[in-house]
CSV table of C-alpha atoms in Angstrom, one decimal:
chain,number,residue,atom,x,y,z
A,1143,MET,CA,0.0,0.0,0.0
A,1144,THR,CA,1.5,3.3,-1.0
A,1145,ARG,CA,0.5,6.8,0.3
A,1146,PRO,CA,0.0,9.7,-2.0
A,1147,ALA,CA,2.9,12.1,-2.3
A,1148,GLY,CA,2.8,14.9,0.3
A,1149,SER,CA,0.4,13.0,2.6
A,1150,THR,CA,1.1,13.6,6.3
A,1151,ARG,CA,-1.4,11.1,7.5
A,1152,PRO,CA,0.0,7.8,8.8
A,1153,PRO,CA,-0.9,4.6,7.0
A,1154,ARG,CA,-4.1,2.9,8.1
A,1155,GLY,CA,-3.6,0.6,11.1
A,1156,PHE,CA,-0.7,2.6,12.3
A,1157,ALA,CA,-2.7,4.2,15.1
A,1158,HIS,CA,-4.0,0.9,16.3
A,1159,ALA,CA,-0.5,-0.6,16.3
A,1160,LEU,CA,0.8,2.4,18.2
A,1161,ARG,CA,-2.0,2.1,20.8
A,1162,ARG,CA,-1.3,-1.6,21.2
A,1163,ARG,CA,2.4,-1.0,21.7
A,1164,ARG,CA,1.7,1.7,24.3
A,1165,ARG,CA,-0.7,-0.6,26.1
A,1166,THR,CA,1.7,-3.5,26.1
A,1167,THR,CA,4.5,-1.3,27.4
A,1168,SER,CA,2.3,0.1,30.1
A,1169,VAL,CA,1.3,-3.4,31.3
A,1170,LEU,CA,4.9,-4.5,31.2
A,1171,TRP,CA,6.0,-1.5,33.4
A,1172,LEU,CA,3.1,-2.1,35.8
A,1173,ALA,CA,4.2,-5.8,36.1
A,1174,ILE,CA,7.8,-4.8,36.8
A,1175,ALA,CA,6.8,-2.2,39.4
A,1176,GLY,CA,4.5,-4.8,41.1
A,1177,THR,CA,7.3,-7.4,41.2
A,1178,ILE,CA,9.7,-4.9,42.7
A,1179,THR,CA,7.2,-3.7,45.3
A,1180,VAL,CA,6.3,-7.3,46.4
A,1181,GLY,CA,9.9,-8.4,46.4
A,1182,GLY,CA,10.9,-5.4,48.5
A,1183,ALA,CA,8.1,-6.0,51.0
A,1184,ILE,CA,9.1,-9.7,51.4
A,1185,THR,CA,12.7,-8.8,51.8
A,1186,LEU,CA,11.9,-6.1,54.4
A,1187,ALA,CA,9.7,-8.5,56.3
A,1188,LEU,CA,12.4,-11.2,56.4
A,1189,LEU,CA,15.1,-8.8,57.5
A,1190,THR,CA,13.1,-7.1,60.2
A,1191,SER,CA,11.2,-10.0,61.7
A,1192,GLN,CA,11.3,-10.3,65.4
A,1193,ASN,CA,10.1,-12.8,67.9
A,1194,SER,CA,7.0,-11.2,69.4
A,1195,ARG,CA,6.4,-13.8,72.1
A,1196,ASP,CA,7.2,-12.8,75.7
A,1197,GLU,CA,8.1,-16.2,77.0
A,1198,PRO,CA,10.8,-16.4,79.6
A,1199,VAL,CA,13.9,-18.5,78.9
A,1200,GLN,CA,13.9,-21.6,81.1
A,1201,VAL,CA,17.1,-23.0,82.5
A,1202,GLY,CA,17.6,-26.6,83.4
A,1203,THR,CA,20.1,-29.4,83.5
A,1204,ILE,CA,20.6,-32.4,81.2
A,1205,THR,CA,21.9,-35.5,83.0
A,1206,LEU,CA,22.1,-38.6,80.8
A,1207,GLY,CA,22.3,-42.0,82.3
A,1208,VAL,CA,22.7,-45.3,80.4
A,1209,ALA,CA,22.1,-48.9,81.4
A,1210,PRO,CA,23.9,-51.2,81.3
A,1211,SER,CA,27.0,-49.2,82.1
A,1212,SER,CA,29.3,-52.1,80.9
A,1213,ALA,CA,29.5,-53.8,77.5
A,1214,LEU,CA,26.1,-54.2,75.9
A,1215,ILE,CA,27.0,-57.0,73.5
A,1216,THR,CA,30.0,-59.3,72.9
A,1217,PHE,CA,31.4,-60.4,69.6
A,1218,SER,CA,33.3,-63.6,70.6
A,1219,ALA,CA,33.0,-66.7,68.4
A,1220,MET,CA,31.0,-64.9,65.7
A,1221,VAL,CA,31.1,-66.1,62.1
A,1222,PRO,CA,29.9,-64.2,59.0
A,1223,GLY,CA,26.1,-64.0,58.9
A,1224,ASP,CA,25.7,-64.0,62.7
A,1225,SER,CA,23.9,-61.0,64.3
A,1226,VAL,CA,23.8,-59.7,67.8
A,1227,SER,CA,21.3,-57.3,69.4
A,1228,GLY,CA,20.8,-55.7,72.8
A,1229,VAL,CA,18.8,-53.0,74.6
A,1230,LEU,CA,20.5,-49.8,75.7
A,1231,THR,CA,18.4,-47.6,77.9
A,1232,VAL,CA,19.1,-43.9,77.9
A,1233,GLN,CA,17.4,-41.7,80.4
A,1234,ASN,CA,17.5,-37.9,81.2
A,1235,THR,CA,17.5,-37.5,84.9
A,1236,GLY,CA,17.9,-33.7,84.7
A,1237,THR,CA,15.3,-31.0,84.8
A,1238,GLY,CA,15.5,-29.8,81.2
A,1239,ALA,CA,13.7,-31.4,78.2
A,1240,PHE,CA,16.0,-33.2,75.9
A,1241,ARG,CA,15.5,-35.1,72.6
A,1242,TYR,CA,18.2,-37.4,71.2
A,1243,ALA,CA,18.7,-40.0,68.5
A,1244,MET,CA,21.2,-42.8,68.1
A,1245,THR,CA,22.8,-44.5,65.1
A,1246,GLY,CA,25.3,-47.2,64.7
A,1247,SER,CA,27.9,-48.2,62.1
A,1248,ALA,CA,30.7,-50.7,61.6
A,1249,THR,CA,34.3,-49.4,61.5
A,1250,ASP,CA,35.7,-52.7,60.1
A,1251,PRO,CA,33.5,-54.2,57.4
A,1252,ASP,CA,35.2,-57.7,57.7
């Protein structure tokens, strides 16, 4: 499509394309501004959070006792495929609450 010589009027559809570009650009800038605002608010909340509970700090003692206090199991006369088990009782006789876990492993795989 050609325009007549000396015409200052833009081609048909140009105004529509220009409006669409402006609208798209405006939406893009609003999305960027919203993302920055939300991101800044979350960062500010994380960096300035405080514990608002007024609970006193409790002091106590942890005293662990185990039974039996000697060897729990013996490994004499064992052959490959044998297994041994035993019960180890761990008790906190102190005044503070205490949670614990225990794992075991072999240091010599033979």
